[in-house]
C-alpha cells in the first residue's frame, strides 16, 4: 500500500451526529438558555449535526428522544451542578444505557455558581470512563451563570465562552471522527 496516496472519502467525511443532552429537569431551570446558546455555536460548525435529548422528556424507556443516543456519534452534556455533583435525572439517563456510550466521545458544557458546574463535570468523567466513553479535555463552563447572560439568552461577554466552545467542538469532532472510523473498521468489544 502506498502511504502517500490519500485515502478515499469515507465515513470520516460525513458530519458527526451529536446528541446534546440537557441534563436538568427542574422547574425554572437555566439549562435551556445554556443549551440554546451552545446549539447556536454548534450550528456554525460544518462537521456536526445536533439533536437534543432533554432529560425532562426521557422518563420512559420508549421516549422518542432516547433513540437519538444510539444514533449519536458523540455527545455534549449540558449540566448544572447540584450539591457538588450532577442532577439525578441525568444520572438516571446515563445509567439506563450502556452500549450507546461505548467508544464515543463526550464533551461538557456546565453552569452553576462559583464552580461553574465543574464539580459535576469531574463526577461525570468518572462515570463515562466506566461506560467506555472518552471525555474531551476542554469544557465550557459558566460561573454564576444567571448573571452572565442577557435577556436574549446571550453571554454579556461572549469572547471567553466562544473561544472555549470552539476549542471543545474542535476536540469533539476530532475524537468523534477517529472513534467513528475505528468502530466502522472494528466494532467495539468484538
PDB file of C-alpha atoms in Angstrom:
ATOM      1  CA  UNK A   1       0.000   0.000   0.000  1.00  0.00           C
ATOM      2  CA  UNK A   2       1.327   3.422  -0.974  1.00  0.00           C
ATOM      3  CA  UNK A   3       1.152   5.598   2.157  1.00  0.00           C
ATOM      4  CA  UNK A   4       1.435   8.796   0.118  1.00  0.00           C
ATOM      5  CA  UNK A   5      -1.851   8.130  -1.691  1.00  0.00           C
ATOM      6  CA  UNK A   6      -4.776   9.859   0.034  1.00  0.00           C
ATOM      7  CA  UNK A   7      -7.489   7.556   1.280  1.00  0.00           C
ATOM      8  CA  UNK A   8     -10.812   7.530  -0.491  1.00  0.00           C
ATOM      9  CA  UNK A   9     -13.545   9.565   1.173  1.00  0.00           C
ATOM     10  CA  UNK A  10     -15.211   7.562   3.879  1.00  0.00           C
ATOM     11  CA  UNK A  11     -17.369   7.867   6.944  1.00  0.00           C
ATOM     12  CA  UNK A  12     -14.986  10.415   8.464  1.00  0.00           C
ATOM     13  CA  UNK A  13     -16.160  12.962   5.892  1.00  0.00           C
ATOM     14  CA  UNK A  14     -19.797  12.827   6.975  1.00  0.00           C
ATOM     15  CA  UNK A  15     -20.895  15.263   9.686  1.00  0.00           C
ATOM     16  CA  UNK A  16     -20.921  13.820  13.195  1.00  0.00           C
ATOM     17  CA  UNK A  17     -24.295  13.182  14.739  1.00  0.00           C
ATOM     18  CA  UNK A  18     -24.032  14.882  18.121  1.00  0.00           C
ATOM     19  CA  UNK A  19     -26.652  14.358  20.816  1.00  0.00           C
ATOM     20  CA  UNK A  20     -26.805  17.447  23.041  1.00  0.00           C
ATOM     21  CA  UNK A  21     -28.119  16.244  26.398  1.00  0.00           C
ATOM     22  CA  UNK A  22     -29.950  18.786  28.524  1.00  0.00           C
ATOM     23  CA  UNK A  23     -29.237  17.414  31.998  1.00  0.00           C
ATOM     24  CA  UNK A  24     -31.729  19.119  34.328  1.00  0.00           C
ATOM     25  CA  UNK A  25     -35.473  18.836  34.606  1.00  0.00           C
ATOM     26  CA  UNK A  26     -36.062  21.291  37.470  1.00  0.00           C
ATOM     27  CA  UNK A  27     -38.865  23.788  37.079  1.00  0.00           C
ATOM     28  CA  UNK A  28     -37.426  27.174  36.169  1.00  0.00           C
ATOM     29  CA  UNK A  29     -34.165  25.563  35.056  1.00  0.00           C
ATOM     30  CA  UNK A  30     -31.495  27.687  33.386  1.00  0.00           C
ATOM     31  CA  UNK A  31     -30.321  24.791  31.208  1.00  0.00           C
ATOM     32  CA  UNK A  32     -32.377  25.672  28.120  1.00  0.00           C
ATOM     33  CA  UNK A  33     -30.671  29.091  27.952  1.00  0.00           C
ATOM     34  CA  UNK A  34     -27.216  27.488  28.062  1.00  0.00           C
ATOM     35  CA  UNK A  35     -28.215  24.696  25.662  1.00  0.00           C
ATOM     36  CA  UNK A  36     -29.697  27.140  23.143  1.00  0.00           C
ATOM     37  CA  UNK A  37     -26.526  29.211  23.263  1.00  0.00           C
ATOM     38  CA  UNK A  38     -24.406  26.100  22.664  1.00  0.00           C
ATOM     39  CA  UNK A  39     -26.647  24.880  19.837  1.00  0.00           C
ATOM     40  CA  UNK A  40     -26.111  28.253  18.167  1.00  0.00           C
ATOM     41  CA  UNK A  41     -22.330  27.720  18.326  1.00  0.00           C
ATOM     42  CA  UNK A  42     -22.622  24.152  17.061  1.00  0.00           C
ATOM     43  CA  UNK A  43     -24.841  25.195  14.151  1.00  0.00           C
ATOM     44  CA  UNK A  44     -21.940  27.161  12.743  1.00  0.00           C
ATOM     45  CA  UNK A  45     -19.621  24.151  12.613  1.00  0.00           C
ATOM     46  CA  UNK A  46     -19.775  22.218   9.340  1.00  0.00           C
ATOM     47  CA  UNK A  47     -18.559  18.992  10.964  1.00  0.00           C
ATOM     48  CA  UNK A  48     -21.573  18.297  13.156  1.00  0.00           C
ATOM     49  CA  UNK A  49     -25.332  17.865  13.158  1.00  0.00           C
ATOM     50  CA  UNK A  50     -27.114  18.147  16.503  1.00  0.00           C
ATOM     51  CA  UNK A  51     -30.177  16.600  18.094  1.00  0.00           C
ATOM     52  CA  UNK A  52     -31.383  17.489  21.582  1.00  0.00           C
ATOM     53  CA  UNK A  53     -32.049  14.884  24.256  1.00  0.00           C
ATOM     54  CA  UNK A  54     -33.810  16.547  27.187  1.00  0.00           C
ATOM     55  CA  UNK A  55     -33.908  14.541  30.432  1.00  0.00           C
ATOM     56  CA  UNK A  56     -37.311  16.102  31.099  1.00  0.00           C
ATOM     57  CA  UNK A  57     -38.591  14.101  28.098  1.00  0.00           C
ATOM     58  CA  UNK A  58     -36.825  10.767  28.695  1.00  0.00           C
ATOM     59  CA  UNK A  59     -38.580   9.410  31.768  1.00  0.00           C
ATOM     60  CA  UNK A  60     -39.764   6.283  29.949  1.00  0.00           C
ATOM     61  CA  UNK A  61     -37.517   3.832  28.089  1.00  0.00           C
ATOM     62  CA  UNK A  62     -39.506   4.283  24.860  1.00  0.00           C
ATOM     63  CA  UNK A  63     -39.390   8.084  24.881  1.00  0.00           C
ATOM     64  CA  UNK A  64     -38.733   9.458  21.367  1.00  0.00           C
ATOM     65  CA  UNK A  65     -35.535  11.250  22.403  1.00  0.00           C
ATOM     66  CA  UNK A  66     -33.854   8.084  23.664  1.00  0.00           C
ATOM     67  CA  UNK A  67     -33.131   6.525  20.201  1.00  0.00           C
ATOM     68  CA  UNK A  68     -31.058   9.634  19.472  1.00  0.00           C
ATOM     69  CA  UNK A  69     -28.485   8.285  21.918  1.00  0.00           C
ATOM     70  CA  UNK A  70     -27.915   5.122  19.905  1.00  0.00           C
ATOM     71  CA  UNK A  71     -27.700   7.057  16.618  1.00  0.00           C
ATOM     72  CA  UNK A  72     -25.212   9.583  18.001  1.00  0.00           C
ATOM     73  CA  UNK A  73     -21.512   9.572  17.114  1.00  0.00           C
ATOM     74  CA  UNK A  74     -20.739  11.905  20.020  1.00  0.00           C
ATOM     75  CA  UNK A  75     -22.366  13.686  22.950  1.00  0.00           C
ATOM     76  CA  UNK A  76     -22.368  17.095  24.599  1.00  0.00           C
ATOM     77  CA  UNK A  77     -23.764  17.076  28.121  1.00  0.00           C
ATOM     78  CA  UNK A  78     -25.179  20.398  29.313  1.00  0.00           C
ATOM     79  CA  UNK A  79     -25.280  20.110  33.088  1.00  0.00           C
ATOM     80  CA  UNK A  80     -25.754  22.241  36.157  1.00  0.00           C
ATOM     81  CA  UNK A  81     -24.097  21.466  39.450  1.00  0.00           C
ATOM     82  CA  UNK A  82     -26.426  20.356  42.232  1.00  0.00           C
ATOM     83  CA  UNK A  83     -24.888  19.667  45.650  1.00  0.00           C
ATOM     84  CA  UNK A  84     -21.332  19.364  44.243  1.00  0.00           C
ATOM     85  CA  UNK A  85     -22.420  16.871  41.576  1.00  0.00           C
ATOM     86  CA  UNK A  86     -24.765  16.455  38.619  1.00  0.00           C
ATOM     87  CA  UNK A  87     -28.573  16.057  38.631  1.00  0.00           C
ATOM     88  CA  UNK A  88     -30.315  12.781  39.414  1.00  0.00           C
ATOM     89  CA  UNK A  89     -32.330  12.737  36.137  1.00  0.00           C
ATOM     90  CA  UNK A  90     -29.056  12.903  34.200  1.00  0.00           C
ATOM     91  CA  UNK A  91     -27.650  10.033  36.277  1.00  0.00           C
ATOM     92  CA  UNK A  92     -30.799   8.040  35.539  1.00  0.00           C
ATOM     93  CA  UNK A  93     -30.496   8.653  31.788  1.00  0.00           C
ATOM     94  CA  UNK A  94     -26.824   7.698  31.750  1.00  0.00           C
ATOM     95  CA  UNK A  95     -27.377   4.564  33.837  1.00  0.00           C
ATOM     96  CA  UNK A  96     -30.277   3.286  31.710  1.00  0.00           C
ATOM     97  CA  UNK A  97     -27.907   2.866  28.763  1.00  0.00           C
ATOM     98  CA  UNK A  98     -24.586   1.152  28.197  1.00  0.00           C
ATOM     99  CA  UNK A  99     -23.738   0.315  24.602  1.00  0.00           C
ATOM    100  CA  UNK A 100     -24.919   3.741  23.422  1.00  0.00           C
ATOM    101  CA  UNK A 101     -21.935   5.423  25.149  1.00  0.00           C
ATOM    102  CA  UNK A 102     -19.214   2.923  24.247  1.00  0.00           C
ATOM    103  CA  UNK A 103     -16.260   4.149  22.204  1.00  0.00           C
ATOM    104  CA  UNK A 104     -17.826   7.574  21.690  1.00  0.00           C
ATOM    105  CA  UNK A 105     -16.609  10.987  22.852  1.00  0.00           C
ATOM    106  CA  UNK A 106     -18.419  13.100  25.417  1.00  0.00           C
ATOM    107  CA  UNK A 107     -17.936  16.854  25.903  1.00  0.00           C
ATOM    108  CA  UNK A 108     -19.347  19.067  28.636  1.00  0.00           C
ATOM    109  CA  UNK A 109     -20.978  22.473  28.918  1.00  0.00           C
ATOM    110  CA  UNK A 110     -21.571  23.227  32.593  1.00  0.00           C
ATOM    111  CA  UNK A 111     -23.079  26.017  34.587  1.00  0.00           C
ATOM    112  CA  UNK A 112     -23.637  26.880  38.209  1.00  0.00           C
ATOM    113  CA  UNK A 113     -22.444  29.102  40.996  1.00  0.00           C
ATOM    114  CA  UNK A 114     -18.845  29.793  41.865  1.00  0.00           C
ATOM    115  CA  UNK A 115     -17.583  26.484  40.429  1.00  0.00           C
ATOM    116  CA  UNK A 116     -19.442  26.846  37.133  1.00  0.00           C
ATOM    117  CA  UNK A 117     -20.540  23.225  37.304  1.00  0.00           C
ATOM    118  CA  UNK A 118     -17.005  21.857  37.073  1.00  0.00           C
ATOM    119  CA  UNK A 119     -17.505  19.514  40.047  1.00  0.00           C
ATOM    120  CA  UNK A 120     -20.443  17.953  38.184  1.00  0.00           C
ATOM    121  CA  UNK A 121     -18.197  17.507  35.137  1.00  0.00           C
ATOM    122  CA  UNK A 122     -15.479  15.783  37.179  1.00  0.00           C
ATOM    123  CA  UNK A 123     -18.025  13.286  38.524  1.00  0.00           C
ATOM    124  CA  UNK A 124     -19.388  12.675  35.043  1.00  0.00           C
ATOM    125  CA  UNK A 125     -15.899  11.981  33.684  1.00  0.00           C
ATOM    126  CA  UNK A 126     -15.579   9.044  36.096  1.00  0.00           C
ATOM    127  CA  UNK A 127     -18.980   7.658  35.147  1.00  0.00           C
ATOM    128  CA  UNK A 128     -18.348   7.909  31.405  1.00  0.00           C
ATOM    129  CA  UNK A 129     -14.930   6.257  31.784  1.00  0.00           C
ATOM    130  CA  UNK A 130     -16.694   3.289  33.374  1.00  0.00           C
ATOM    131  CA  UNK A 131     -19.050   3.203  30.378  1.00  0.00           C
ATOM    132  CA  UNK A 132     -16.107   3.030  27.938  1.00  0.00           C
ATOM    133  CA  UNK A 133     -16.649   6.561  26.636  1.00  0.00           C
ATOM    134  CA  UNK A 134     -13.876   9.093  26.035  1.00  0.00           C
ATOM    135  CA  UNK A 135     -14.303  12.552  27.505  1.00  0.00           C
ATOM    136  CA  UNK A 136     -12.715  15.506  25.760  1.00  0.00           C
ATOM    137  CA  UNK A 137     -10.321  17.636  27.763  1.00  0.00           C
ATOM    138  CA  UNK A 138     -11.690  21.143  27.241  1.00  0.00           C
ATOM    139  CA  UNK A 139     -15.075  22.223  28.545  1.00  0.00           C
ATOM    140  CA  UNK A 140     -17.272  25.294  28.516  1.00  0.00           C
ATOM    141  CA  UNK A 141     -18.276  26.453  31.995  1.00  0.00           C
ATOM    142  CA  UNK A 142     -20.388  29.356  33.135  1.00  0.00           C
ATOM    143  CA  UNK A 143     -19.644  30.555  36.678  1.00  0.00           C
ATOM    144  CA  UNK A 144     -22.609  32.365  38.269  1.00  0.00           C
ATOM    145  CA  UNK A 145     -24.382  31.664  35.006  1.00  0.00           C
ATOM    146  CA  UNK A 146     -27.535  33.684  35.593  1.00  0.00           C
ATOM    147  CA  UNK A 147     -25.525  36.886  35.796  1.00  0.00           C
ATOM    148  CA  UNK A 148     -23.520  36.138  32.641  1.00  0.00           C
ATOM    149  CA  UNK A 149     -26.427  36.063  30.159  1.00  0.00           C
ATOM    150  CA  UNK A 150     -28.580  38.933  28.937  1.00  0.00           C
ATOM    151  CA  UNK A 151     -32.359  38.912  28.441  1.00  0.00           C
ATOM    152  CA  UNK A 152     -31.930  37.458  24.939  1.00  0.00           C
ATOM    153  CA  UNK A 153     -30.052  34.410  26.270  1.00  0.00           C
ATOM    154  CA  UNK A 154     -26.646  35.565  25.026  1.00  0.00           C
ATOM    155  CA  UNK A 155     -23.478  35.919  27.112  1.00  0.00           C
ATOM    156  CA  UNK A 156     -22.830  39.538  28.066  1.00  0.00           C
ATOM    157  CA  UNK A 157     -19.116  38.982  27.353  1.00  0.00           C
ATOM    158  CA  UNK A 158     -19.140  36.325  24.616  1.00  0.00           C
ATOM    159  CA  UNK A 159     -15.391  36.180  23.935  1.00  0.00           C
ATOM    160  CA  UNK A 160     -14.262  33.638  26.544  1.00  0.00           C
ATOM    161  CA  UNK A 161     -17.266  31.349  26.058  1.00  0.00           C
ATOM    162  CA  UNK A 162     -16.984  31.497  22.255  1.00  0.00           C
ATOM    163  CA  UNK A 163     -13.296  30.550  22.411  1.00  0.00           C
ATOM    164  CA  UNK A 164     -13.929  27.713  24.857  1.00  0.00           C
ATOM    165  CA  UNK A 165     -16.795  26.380  22.728  1.00  0.00           C
ATOM    166  CA  UNK A 166     -14.678  26.418  19.573  1.00  0.00           C
ATOM    167  CA  UNK A 167     -11.831  24.502  21.246  1.00  0.00           C
ATOM    168  CA  UNK A 168     -14.230  21.977  22.737  1.00  0.00           C
ATOM    169  CA  UNK A 169     -16.142  21.416  19.483  1.00  0.00           C
ATOM    170  CA  UNK A 170     -12.886  21.003  17.546  1.00  0.00           C
ATOM    171  CA  UNK A 171     -11.725  18.352  20.035  1.00  0.00           C
ATOM    172  CA  UNK A 172     -15.119  16.635  19.936  1.00  0.00           C
ATOM    173  CA  UNK A 173     -15.030  16.486  16.134  1.00  0.00           C
ATOM    174  CA  UNK A 174     -11.500  15.066  16.134  1.00  0.00           C
ATOM    175  CA  UNK A 175     -12.353  12.360  18.672  1.00  0.00           C
ATOM    176  CA  UNK A 176     -15.740  11.732  17.111  1.00  0.00           C
ATOM    177  CA  UNK A 177     -14.297  11.105  13.647  1.00  0.00           C
ATOM    178  CA  UNK A 178     -11.437   8.978  14.953  1.00  0.00           C
ATOM    179  CA  UNK A 179     -13.707   6.803  17.076  1.00  0.00           C
ATOM    180  CA  UNK A 180     -16.422   6.543  14.423  1.00  0.00           C
ATOM    181  CA  UNK A 181     -13.839   5.351  11.900  1.00  0.00           C
ATOM    182  CA  UNK A 182     -12.435   2.879  14.432  1.00  0.00           C
ATOM    183  CA  UNK A 183     -15.917   1.491  15.221  1.00  0.00           C
ATOM    184  CA  UNK A 184     -16.586   1.147  11.485  1.00  0.00           C
ATOM    185  CA  UNK A 185     -13.366  -0.804  10.915  1.00  0.00           C
ATOM    186  CA  UNK A 186     -13.634  -2.918  14.024  1.00  0.00           C
ATOM    187  CA  UNK A 187     -16.814  -2.805  16.164  1.00  0.00           C
ATOM    188  CA  UNK A 188     -16.042  -2.042  19.790  1.00  0.00           C
ATOM    189  CA  UNK A 189     -15.898  -5.063  22.059  1.00  0.00           C
ATOM    190  CA  UNK A 190     -15.774  -7.614  19.258  1.00  0.00           C
TER     191      UNK A 190
END
